[in-house]
mmCIF file of C-alpha atoms and ligand atoms in Angstrom:
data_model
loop_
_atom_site.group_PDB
_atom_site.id
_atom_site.type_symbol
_atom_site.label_atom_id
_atom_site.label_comp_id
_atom_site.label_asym_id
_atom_site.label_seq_id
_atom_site.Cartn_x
_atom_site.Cartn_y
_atom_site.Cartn_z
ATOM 1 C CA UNK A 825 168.856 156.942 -26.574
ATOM 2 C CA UNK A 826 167.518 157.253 -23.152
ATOM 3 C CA UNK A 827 169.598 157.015 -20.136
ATOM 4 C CA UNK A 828 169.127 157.643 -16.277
ATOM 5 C CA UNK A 829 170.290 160.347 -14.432
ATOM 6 C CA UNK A 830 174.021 160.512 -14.253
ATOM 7 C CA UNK A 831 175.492 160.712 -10.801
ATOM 8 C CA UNK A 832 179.210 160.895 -12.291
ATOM 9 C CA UNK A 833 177.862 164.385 -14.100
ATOM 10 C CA UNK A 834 177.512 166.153 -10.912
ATOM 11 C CA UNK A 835 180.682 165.275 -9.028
ATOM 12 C CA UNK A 836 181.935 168.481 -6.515
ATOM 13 C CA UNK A 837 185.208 169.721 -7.388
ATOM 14 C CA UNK A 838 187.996 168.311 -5.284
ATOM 15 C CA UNK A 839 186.446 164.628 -4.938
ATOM 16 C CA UNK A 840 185.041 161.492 -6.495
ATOM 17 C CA UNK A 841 182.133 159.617 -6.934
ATOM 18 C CA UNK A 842 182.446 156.177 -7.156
ATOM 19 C CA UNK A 843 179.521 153.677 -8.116
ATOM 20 C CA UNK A 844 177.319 152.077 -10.507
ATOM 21 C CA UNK A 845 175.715 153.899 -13.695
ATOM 22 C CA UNK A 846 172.358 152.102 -15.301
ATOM 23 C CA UNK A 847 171.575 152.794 -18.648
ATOM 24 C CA UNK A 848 168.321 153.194 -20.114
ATOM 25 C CA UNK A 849 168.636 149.349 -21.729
ATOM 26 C CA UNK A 850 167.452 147.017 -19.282
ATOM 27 C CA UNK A 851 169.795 144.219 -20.978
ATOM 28 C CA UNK A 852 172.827 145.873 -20.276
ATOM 29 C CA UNK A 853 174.087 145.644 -16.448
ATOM 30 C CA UNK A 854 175.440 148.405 -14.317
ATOM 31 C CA UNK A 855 178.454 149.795 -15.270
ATOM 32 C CA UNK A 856 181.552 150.554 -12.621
ATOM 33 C CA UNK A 857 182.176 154.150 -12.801
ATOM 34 C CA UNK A 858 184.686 156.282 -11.340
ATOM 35 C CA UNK A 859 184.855 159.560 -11.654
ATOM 36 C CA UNK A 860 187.304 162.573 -10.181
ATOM 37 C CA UNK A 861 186.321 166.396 -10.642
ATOM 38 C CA UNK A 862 189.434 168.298 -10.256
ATOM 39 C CA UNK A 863 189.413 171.837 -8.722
ATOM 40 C CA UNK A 864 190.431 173.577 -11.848
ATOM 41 C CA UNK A 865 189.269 173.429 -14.866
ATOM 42 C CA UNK A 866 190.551 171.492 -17.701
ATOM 43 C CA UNK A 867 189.693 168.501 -20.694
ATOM 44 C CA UNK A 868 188.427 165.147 -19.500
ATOM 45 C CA UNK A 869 190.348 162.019 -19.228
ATOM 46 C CA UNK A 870 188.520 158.724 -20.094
ATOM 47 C CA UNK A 871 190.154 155.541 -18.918
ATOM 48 C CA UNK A 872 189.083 152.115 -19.936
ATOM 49 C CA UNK A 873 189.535 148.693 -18.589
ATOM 50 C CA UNK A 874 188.349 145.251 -19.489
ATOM 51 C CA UNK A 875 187.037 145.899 -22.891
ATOM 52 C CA UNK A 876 187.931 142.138 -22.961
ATOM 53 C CA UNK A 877 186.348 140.609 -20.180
ATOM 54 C CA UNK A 878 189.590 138.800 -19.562
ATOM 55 C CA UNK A 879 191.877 141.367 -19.146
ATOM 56 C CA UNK A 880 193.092 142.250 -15.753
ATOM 57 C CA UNK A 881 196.173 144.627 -15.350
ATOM 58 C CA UNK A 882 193.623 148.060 -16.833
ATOM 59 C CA UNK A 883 190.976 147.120 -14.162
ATOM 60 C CA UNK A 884 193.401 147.602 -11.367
ATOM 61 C CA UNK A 885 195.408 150.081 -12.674
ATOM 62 C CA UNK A 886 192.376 152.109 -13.195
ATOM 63 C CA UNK A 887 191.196 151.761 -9.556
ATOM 64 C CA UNK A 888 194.838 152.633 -8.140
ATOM 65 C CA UNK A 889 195.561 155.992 -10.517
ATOM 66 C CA UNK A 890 191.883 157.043 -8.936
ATOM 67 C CA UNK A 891 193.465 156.398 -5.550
ATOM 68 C CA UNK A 892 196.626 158.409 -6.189
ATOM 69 C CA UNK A 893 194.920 161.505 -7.556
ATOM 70 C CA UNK A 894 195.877 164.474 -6.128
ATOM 71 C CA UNK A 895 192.349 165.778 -5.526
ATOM 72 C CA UNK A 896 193.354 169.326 -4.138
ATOM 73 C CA UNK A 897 195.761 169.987 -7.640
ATOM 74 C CA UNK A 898 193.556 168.085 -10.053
ATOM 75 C CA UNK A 899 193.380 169.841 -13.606
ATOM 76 C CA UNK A 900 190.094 168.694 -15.713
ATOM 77 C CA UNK A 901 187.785 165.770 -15.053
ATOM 78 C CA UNK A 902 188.668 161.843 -14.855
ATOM 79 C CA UNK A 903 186.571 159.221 -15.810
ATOM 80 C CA UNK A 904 187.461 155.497 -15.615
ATOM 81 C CA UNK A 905 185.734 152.814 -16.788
ATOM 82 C CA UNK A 906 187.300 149.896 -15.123
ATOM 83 C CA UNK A 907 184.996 147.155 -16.466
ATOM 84 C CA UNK A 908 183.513 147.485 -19.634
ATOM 85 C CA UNK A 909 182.026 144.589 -20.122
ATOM 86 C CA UNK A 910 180.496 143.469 -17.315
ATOM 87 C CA UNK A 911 178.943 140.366 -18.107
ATOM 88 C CA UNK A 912 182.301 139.298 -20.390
ATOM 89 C CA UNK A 913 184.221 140.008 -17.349
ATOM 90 C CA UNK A 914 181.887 137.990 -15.068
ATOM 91 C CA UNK A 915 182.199 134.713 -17.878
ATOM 92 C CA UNK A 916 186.047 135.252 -17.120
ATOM 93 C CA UNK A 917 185.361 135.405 -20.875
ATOM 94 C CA UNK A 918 186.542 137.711 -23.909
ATOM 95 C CA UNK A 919 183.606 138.400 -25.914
ATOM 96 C CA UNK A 920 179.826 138.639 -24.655
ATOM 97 C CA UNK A 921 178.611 135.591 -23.450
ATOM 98 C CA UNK A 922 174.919 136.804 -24.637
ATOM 99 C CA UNK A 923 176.025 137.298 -28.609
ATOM 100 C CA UNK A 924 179.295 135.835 -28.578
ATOM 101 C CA UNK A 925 180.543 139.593 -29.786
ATOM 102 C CA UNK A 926 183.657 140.934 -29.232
ATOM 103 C CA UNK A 927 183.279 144.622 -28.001
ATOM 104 C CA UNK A 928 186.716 146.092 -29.426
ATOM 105 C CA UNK A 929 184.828 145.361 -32.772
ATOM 106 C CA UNK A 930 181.527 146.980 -31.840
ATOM 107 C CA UNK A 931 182.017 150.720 -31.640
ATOM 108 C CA UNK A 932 180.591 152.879 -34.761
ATOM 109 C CA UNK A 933 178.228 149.935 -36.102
ATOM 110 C CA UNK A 934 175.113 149.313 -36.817
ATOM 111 C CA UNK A 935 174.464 145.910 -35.558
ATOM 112 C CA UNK A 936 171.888 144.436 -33.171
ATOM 113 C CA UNK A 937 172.563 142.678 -29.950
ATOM 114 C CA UNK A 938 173.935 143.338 -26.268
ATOM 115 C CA UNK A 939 177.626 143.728 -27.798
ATOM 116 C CA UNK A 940 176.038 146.583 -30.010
ATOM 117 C CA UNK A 941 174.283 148.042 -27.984
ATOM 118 C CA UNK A 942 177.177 148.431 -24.925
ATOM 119 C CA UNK A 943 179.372 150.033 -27.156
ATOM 120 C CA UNK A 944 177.069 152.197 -28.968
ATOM 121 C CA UNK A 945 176.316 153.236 -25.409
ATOM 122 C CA UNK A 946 179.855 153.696 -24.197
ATOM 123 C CA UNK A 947 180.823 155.664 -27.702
ATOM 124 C CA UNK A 948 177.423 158.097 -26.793
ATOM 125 C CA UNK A 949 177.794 158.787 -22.785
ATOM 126 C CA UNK A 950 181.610 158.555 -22.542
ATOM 127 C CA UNK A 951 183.500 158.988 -25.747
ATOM 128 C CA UNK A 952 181.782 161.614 -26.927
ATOM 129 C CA UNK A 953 182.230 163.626 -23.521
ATOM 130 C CA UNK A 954 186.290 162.515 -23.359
ATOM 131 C CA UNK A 955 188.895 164.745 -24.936
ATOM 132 C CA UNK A 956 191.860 162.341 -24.513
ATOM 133 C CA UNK A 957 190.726 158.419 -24.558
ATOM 134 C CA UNK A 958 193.236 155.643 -22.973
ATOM 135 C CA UNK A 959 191.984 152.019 -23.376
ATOM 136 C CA UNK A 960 193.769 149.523 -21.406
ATOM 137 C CA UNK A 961 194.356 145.867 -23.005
ATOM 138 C CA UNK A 962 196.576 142.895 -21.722
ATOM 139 C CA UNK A 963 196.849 139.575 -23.903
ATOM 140 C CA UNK A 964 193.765 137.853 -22.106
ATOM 141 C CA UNK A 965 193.388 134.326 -21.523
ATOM 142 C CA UNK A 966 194.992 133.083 -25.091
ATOM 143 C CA UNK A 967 197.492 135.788 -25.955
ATOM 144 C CA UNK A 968 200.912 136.853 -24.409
ATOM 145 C CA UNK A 969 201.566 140.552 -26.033
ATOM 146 C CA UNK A 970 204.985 142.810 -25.489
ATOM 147 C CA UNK A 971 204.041 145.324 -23.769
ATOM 148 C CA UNK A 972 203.239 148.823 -25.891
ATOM 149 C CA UNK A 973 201.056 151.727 -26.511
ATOM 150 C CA UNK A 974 199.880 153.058 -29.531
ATOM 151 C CA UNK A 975 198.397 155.587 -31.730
ATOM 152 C CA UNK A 976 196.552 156.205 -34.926
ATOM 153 C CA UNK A 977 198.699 157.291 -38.339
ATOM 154 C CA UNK A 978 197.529 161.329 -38.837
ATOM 155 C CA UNK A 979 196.689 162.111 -35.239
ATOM 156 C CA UNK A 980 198.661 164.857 -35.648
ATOM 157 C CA UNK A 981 201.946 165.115 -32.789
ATOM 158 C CA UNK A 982 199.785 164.790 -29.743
ATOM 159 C CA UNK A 983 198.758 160.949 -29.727
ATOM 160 C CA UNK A 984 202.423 160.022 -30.435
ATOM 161 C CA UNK A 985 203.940 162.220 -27.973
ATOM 162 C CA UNK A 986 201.538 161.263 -25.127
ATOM 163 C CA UNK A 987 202.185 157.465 -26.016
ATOM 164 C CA UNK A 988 206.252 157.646 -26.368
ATOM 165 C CA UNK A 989 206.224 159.359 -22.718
ATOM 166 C CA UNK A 990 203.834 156.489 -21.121
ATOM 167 C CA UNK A 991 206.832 154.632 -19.845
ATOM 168 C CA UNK A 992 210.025 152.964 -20.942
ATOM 169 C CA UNK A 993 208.718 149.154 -20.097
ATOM 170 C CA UNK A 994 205.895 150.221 -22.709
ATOM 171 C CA UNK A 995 207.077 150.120 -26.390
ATOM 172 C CA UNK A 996 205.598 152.505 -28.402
ATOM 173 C CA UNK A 997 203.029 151.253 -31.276
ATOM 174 C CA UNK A 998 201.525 152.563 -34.342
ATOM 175 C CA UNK A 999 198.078 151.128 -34.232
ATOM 176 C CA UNK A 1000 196.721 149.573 -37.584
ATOM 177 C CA UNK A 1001 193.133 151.559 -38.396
ATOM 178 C CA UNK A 1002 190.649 148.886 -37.603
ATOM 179 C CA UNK A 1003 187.074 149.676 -37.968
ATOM 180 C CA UNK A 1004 185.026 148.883 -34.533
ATOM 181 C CA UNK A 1005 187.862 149.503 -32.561
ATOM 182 C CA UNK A 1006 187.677 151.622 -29.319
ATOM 183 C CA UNK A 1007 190.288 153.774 -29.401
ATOM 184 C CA UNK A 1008 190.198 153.863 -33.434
ATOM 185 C CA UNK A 1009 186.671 155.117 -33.460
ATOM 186 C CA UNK A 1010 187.691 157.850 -30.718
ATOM 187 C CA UNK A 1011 190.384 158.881 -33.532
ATOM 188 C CA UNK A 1012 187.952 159.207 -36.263
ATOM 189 C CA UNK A 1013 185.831 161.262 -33.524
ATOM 190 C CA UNK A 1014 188.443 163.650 -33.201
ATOM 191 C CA UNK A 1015 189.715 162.475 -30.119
ATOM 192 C CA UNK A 1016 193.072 162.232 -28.784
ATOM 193 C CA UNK A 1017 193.386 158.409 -28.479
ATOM 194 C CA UNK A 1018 195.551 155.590 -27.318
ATOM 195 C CA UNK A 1019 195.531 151.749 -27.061
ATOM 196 C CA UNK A 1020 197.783 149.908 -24.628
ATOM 197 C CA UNK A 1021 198.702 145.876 -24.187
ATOM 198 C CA UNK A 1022 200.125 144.336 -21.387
ATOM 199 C CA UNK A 1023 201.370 140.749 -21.488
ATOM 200 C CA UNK A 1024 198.107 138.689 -20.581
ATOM 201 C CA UNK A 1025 197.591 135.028 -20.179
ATOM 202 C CA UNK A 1026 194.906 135.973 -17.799
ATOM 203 C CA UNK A 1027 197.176 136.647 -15.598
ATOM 204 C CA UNK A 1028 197.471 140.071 -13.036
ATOM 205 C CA UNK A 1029 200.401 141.446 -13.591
ATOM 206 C CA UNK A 1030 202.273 143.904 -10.626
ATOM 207 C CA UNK A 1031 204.453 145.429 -12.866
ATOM 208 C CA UNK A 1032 201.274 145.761 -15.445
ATOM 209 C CA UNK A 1033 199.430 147.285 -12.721
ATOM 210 C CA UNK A 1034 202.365 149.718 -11.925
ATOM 211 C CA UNK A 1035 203.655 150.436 -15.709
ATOM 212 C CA UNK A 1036 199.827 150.906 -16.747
ATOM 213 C CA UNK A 1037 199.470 153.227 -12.926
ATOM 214 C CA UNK A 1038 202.841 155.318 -13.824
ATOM 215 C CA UNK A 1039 201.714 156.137 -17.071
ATOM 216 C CA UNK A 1040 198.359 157.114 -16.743
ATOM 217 C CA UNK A 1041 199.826 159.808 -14.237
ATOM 218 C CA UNK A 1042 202.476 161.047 -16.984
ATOM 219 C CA UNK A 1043 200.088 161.352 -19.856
ATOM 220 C CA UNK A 1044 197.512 163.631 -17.646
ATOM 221 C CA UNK A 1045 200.272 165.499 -16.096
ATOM 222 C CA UNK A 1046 201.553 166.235 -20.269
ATOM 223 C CA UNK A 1047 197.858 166.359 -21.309
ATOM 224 C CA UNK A 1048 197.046 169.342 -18.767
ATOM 225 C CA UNK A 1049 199.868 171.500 -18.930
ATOM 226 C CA UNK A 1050 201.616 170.437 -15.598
ATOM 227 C CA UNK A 1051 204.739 169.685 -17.360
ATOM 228 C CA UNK A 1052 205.578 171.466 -20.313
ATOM 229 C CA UNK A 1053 206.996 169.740 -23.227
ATOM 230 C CA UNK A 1054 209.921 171.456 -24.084
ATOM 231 C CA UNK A 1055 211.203 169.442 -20.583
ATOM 232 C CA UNK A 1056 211.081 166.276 -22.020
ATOM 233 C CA UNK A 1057 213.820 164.800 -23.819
ATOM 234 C CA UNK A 1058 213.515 163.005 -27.244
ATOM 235 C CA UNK A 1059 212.600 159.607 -27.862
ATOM 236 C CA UNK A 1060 215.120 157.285 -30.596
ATOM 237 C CA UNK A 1061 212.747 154.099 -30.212
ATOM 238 C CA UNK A 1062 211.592 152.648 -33.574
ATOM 239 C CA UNK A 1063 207.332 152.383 -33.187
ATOM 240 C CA UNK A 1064 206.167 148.510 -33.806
ATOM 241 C CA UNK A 1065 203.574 148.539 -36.881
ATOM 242 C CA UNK A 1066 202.283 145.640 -38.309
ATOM 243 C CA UNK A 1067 199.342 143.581 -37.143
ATOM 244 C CA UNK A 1068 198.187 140.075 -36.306
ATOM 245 C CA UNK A 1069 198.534 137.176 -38.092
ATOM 246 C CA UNK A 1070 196.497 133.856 -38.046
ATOM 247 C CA UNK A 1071 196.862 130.500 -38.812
ATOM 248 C CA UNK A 1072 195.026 128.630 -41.783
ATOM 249 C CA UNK A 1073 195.653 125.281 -39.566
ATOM 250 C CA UNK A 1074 194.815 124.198 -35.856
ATOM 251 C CA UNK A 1075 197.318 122.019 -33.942
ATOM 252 C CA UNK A 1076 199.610 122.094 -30.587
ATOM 253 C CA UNK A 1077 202.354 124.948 -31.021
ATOM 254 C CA UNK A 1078 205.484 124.906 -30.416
ATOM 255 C CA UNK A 1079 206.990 127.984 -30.936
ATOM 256 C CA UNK A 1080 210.732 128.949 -32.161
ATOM 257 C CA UNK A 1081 210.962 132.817 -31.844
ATOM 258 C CA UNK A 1082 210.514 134.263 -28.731
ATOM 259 C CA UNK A 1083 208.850 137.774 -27.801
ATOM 260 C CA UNK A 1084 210.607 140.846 -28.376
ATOM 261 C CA UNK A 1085 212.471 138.856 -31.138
ATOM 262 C CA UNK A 1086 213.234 140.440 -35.016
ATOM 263 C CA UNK A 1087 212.285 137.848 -37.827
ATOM 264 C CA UNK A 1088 212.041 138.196 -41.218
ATOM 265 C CA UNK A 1089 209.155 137.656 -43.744
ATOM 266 C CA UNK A 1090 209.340 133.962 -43.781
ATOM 267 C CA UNK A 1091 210.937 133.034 -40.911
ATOM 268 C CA UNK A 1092 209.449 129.646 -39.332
ATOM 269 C CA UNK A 1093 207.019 131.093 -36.336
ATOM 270 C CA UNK A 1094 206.913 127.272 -34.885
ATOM 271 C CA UNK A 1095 205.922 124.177 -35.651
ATOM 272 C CA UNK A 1096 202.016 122.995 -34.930
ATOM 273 C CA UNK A 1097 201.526 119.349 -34.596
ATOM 274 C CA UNK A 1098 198.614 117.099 -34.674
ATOM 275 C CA UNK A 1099 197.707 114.386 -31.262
ATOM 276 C CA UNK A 1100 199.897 111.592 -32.850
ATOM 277 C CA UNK A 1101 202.518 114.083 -32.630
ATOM 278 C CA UNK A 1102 202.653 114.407 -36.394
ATOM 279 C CA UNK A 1103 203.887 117.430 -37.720
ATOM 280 C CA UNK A 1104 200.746 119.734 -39.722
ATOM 281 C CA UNK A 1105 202.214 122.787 -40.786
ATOM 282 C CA UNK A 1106 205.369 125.237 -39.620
ATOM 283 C CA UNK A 1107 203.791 128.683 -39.934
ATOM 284 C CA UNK A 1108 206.055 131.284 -41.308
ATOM 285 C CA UNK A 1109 206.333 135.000 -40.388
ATOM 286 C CA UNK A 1110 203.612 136.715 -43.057
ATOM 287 C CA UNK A 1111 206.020 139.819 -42.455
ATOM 288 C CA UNK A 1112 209.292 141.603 -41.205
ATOM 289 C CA UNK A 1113 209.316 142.741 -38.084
ATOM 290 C CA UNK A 1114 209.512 142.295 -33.732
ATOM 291 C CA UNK A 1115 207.385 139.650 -32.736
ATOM 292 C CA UNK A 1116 205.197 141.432 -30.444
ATOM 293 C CA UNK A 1117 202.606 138.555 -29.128
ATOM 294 C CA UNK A 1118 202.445 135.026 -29.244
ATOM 295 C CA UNK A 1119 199.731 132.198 -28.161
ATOM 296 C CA UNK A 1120 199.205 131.581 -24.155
ATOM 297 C CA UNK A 1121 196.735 128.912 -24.943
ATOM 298 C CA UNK A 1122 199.288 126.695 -26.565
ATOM 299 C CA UNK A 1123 196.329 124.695 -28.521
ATOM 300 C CA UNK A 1124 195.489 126.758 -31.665
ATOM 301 C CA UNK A 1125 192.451 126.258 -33.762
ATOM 302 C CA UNK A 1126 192.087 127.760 -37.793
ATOM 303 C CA UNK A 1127 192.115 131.549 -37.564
ATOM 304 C CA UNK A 1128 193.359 132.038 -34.040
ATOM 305 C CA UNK A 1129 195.890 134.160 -33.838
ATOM 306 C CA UNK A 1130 199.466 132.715 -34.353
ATOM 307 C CA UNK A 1131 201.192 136.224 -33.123
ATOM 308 C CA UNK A 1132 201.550 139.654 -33.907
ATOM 309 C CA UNK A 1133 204.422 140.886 -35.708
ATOM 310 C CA UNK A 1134 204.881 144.518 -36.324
HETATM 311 ZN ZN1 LIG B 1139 191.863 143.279 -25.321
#
């Protein structure tokens, strides 16, 4: 794979470079980079926002941890990432206007197109060169999600540590293994790695920006040494599991469970109706569990997602 010179791989100690990285395909735009060389050495941090192009709380939470860093105490090297997909975010659009792909499927595959070939890119130039990998999600435009932040099952203690001291607005989350993923394929590469959500409805969140901010500072401060972990207390909070569920019918929903809510396997989710105001179908809960995210986008086709429920 050919790529351009890479200004972010010569950064000074004590400062930043901030700007726009080209890769060698000529289909793929300029990517936002941010990167922070500290003064002593250490593992590298990458942070990634707007995987989705319509997710907006990892964006600027990315560009305001950069801000905060201490450069003169730094440990290790920060990259973030803050849009991913450029051209999704651009569309105000999820998936890749060009293929119709959705990136946080892409990573590790074979397959041809401009989806592909971003995240084979990304997974080459910055995954491989990460040691811990944090990838920022929110909800976008149709989802509202609890907020949480997950791991992979057999990450050893690390991951799980690093994501039950993120934050207590951020629920912690064992991650199903989903091939394509981001963070998942980071995990298979050996690398420590977490996936977060943030509410969503396309919406910016302050306290998103300032949960997402807050943690990001914890998890390096852990990561590098700066605060030991015998100085952290334990953490009682059962991890949501689970995954999405979708529905077989389309229709206006009207939910009955709210989020944060426990149902049981077979609880009624809502009730979707048709435009006569007929009643189609009252979806039940494929599982036990918290309802962790429910529609935005009210107006649900067959095989959107209905809500997650871990
Ligand atoms: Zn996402």
């Amino acid at each position: 794979m050919k790529t351009n010179p890479d200004p972010w791989q010569r950064v000074e100690p004590g400062s930043v470079w901030r700007g726009w990285w080209q890769s060698g395909y000529a289909d793929l735009p300029p990517l936002p980079v941010l990167c922070a060389q500290g003064v002593y050495p250490g593992p590298t941090l990458l942070v990634t926002g707007a995987v989705h192009g319509d997710e907006y709380e990892g964006p600027a939470a990315i560009a305001r941890f950069m801000d905060q860093l201490d450069l003169a105490q730094l440990r290790g090297r920060v990259i973030g990432l803050p849009v991913v997909n450029g051209n999704a975010w651009r569309a105000r659009s999820r998936c890749t206007p060009s293929d119709g792909g959705d990136l946080n499927r892409a990573f590790g595959g074979q397959q041809e197109g401009e989806t592909a070939r971003l995240a084979a890119v990304i997974y080459e130039t910055f995954v491989r060169a990460c040691d811990l990998l944090v990838d920022l999600h929110s909800g976008g435009a149709r989802l509202v999600h609890l907020p949480m932040v997950g791991w992979y099952q057999g990450a050893g203690r690390d991951a799980e540590i690093l994501a039950r001291r993120f934050g207590a607005p951020v629920h912690p989350w064992r991650i199903p293994d989903v091939p394509g993923v981001l963070s998942y394929e980071a995990h298979r590469l050996g690398k420590v790695a977490l996936g977060a959500e943030w509410r969503g409805g396309a919406a910016l969140d302050p306290a998103g920006v300032e949960a997402y901010t807050a943690g990001l500072q914890r998890l390096w401060a852990i990561f590098t040494g700066v605060v030991e972990e015998g100085q952290l207390a334990e953490d009682p909070r059962d991890p949501i599991a689970g995954s999405y569920q979708t529905t077989e019918q389309g229709g206006l929903f009207l939910p009955h469970v709210r989020l944060g809510e426990r149902v049981e396997a077979g609880a009624v989710l809502g009730l979707l109706s048709n435009e006569l105001g007929e009643a189609i179908a009252t979806p039940a809960a494929f599982r036990s569990g918290v309802v962790a995210a429910l529609p935005h986008l009210a107006l649900l086709f067959p095989g959107d997602r209905i809500a997650y429920i871990g």
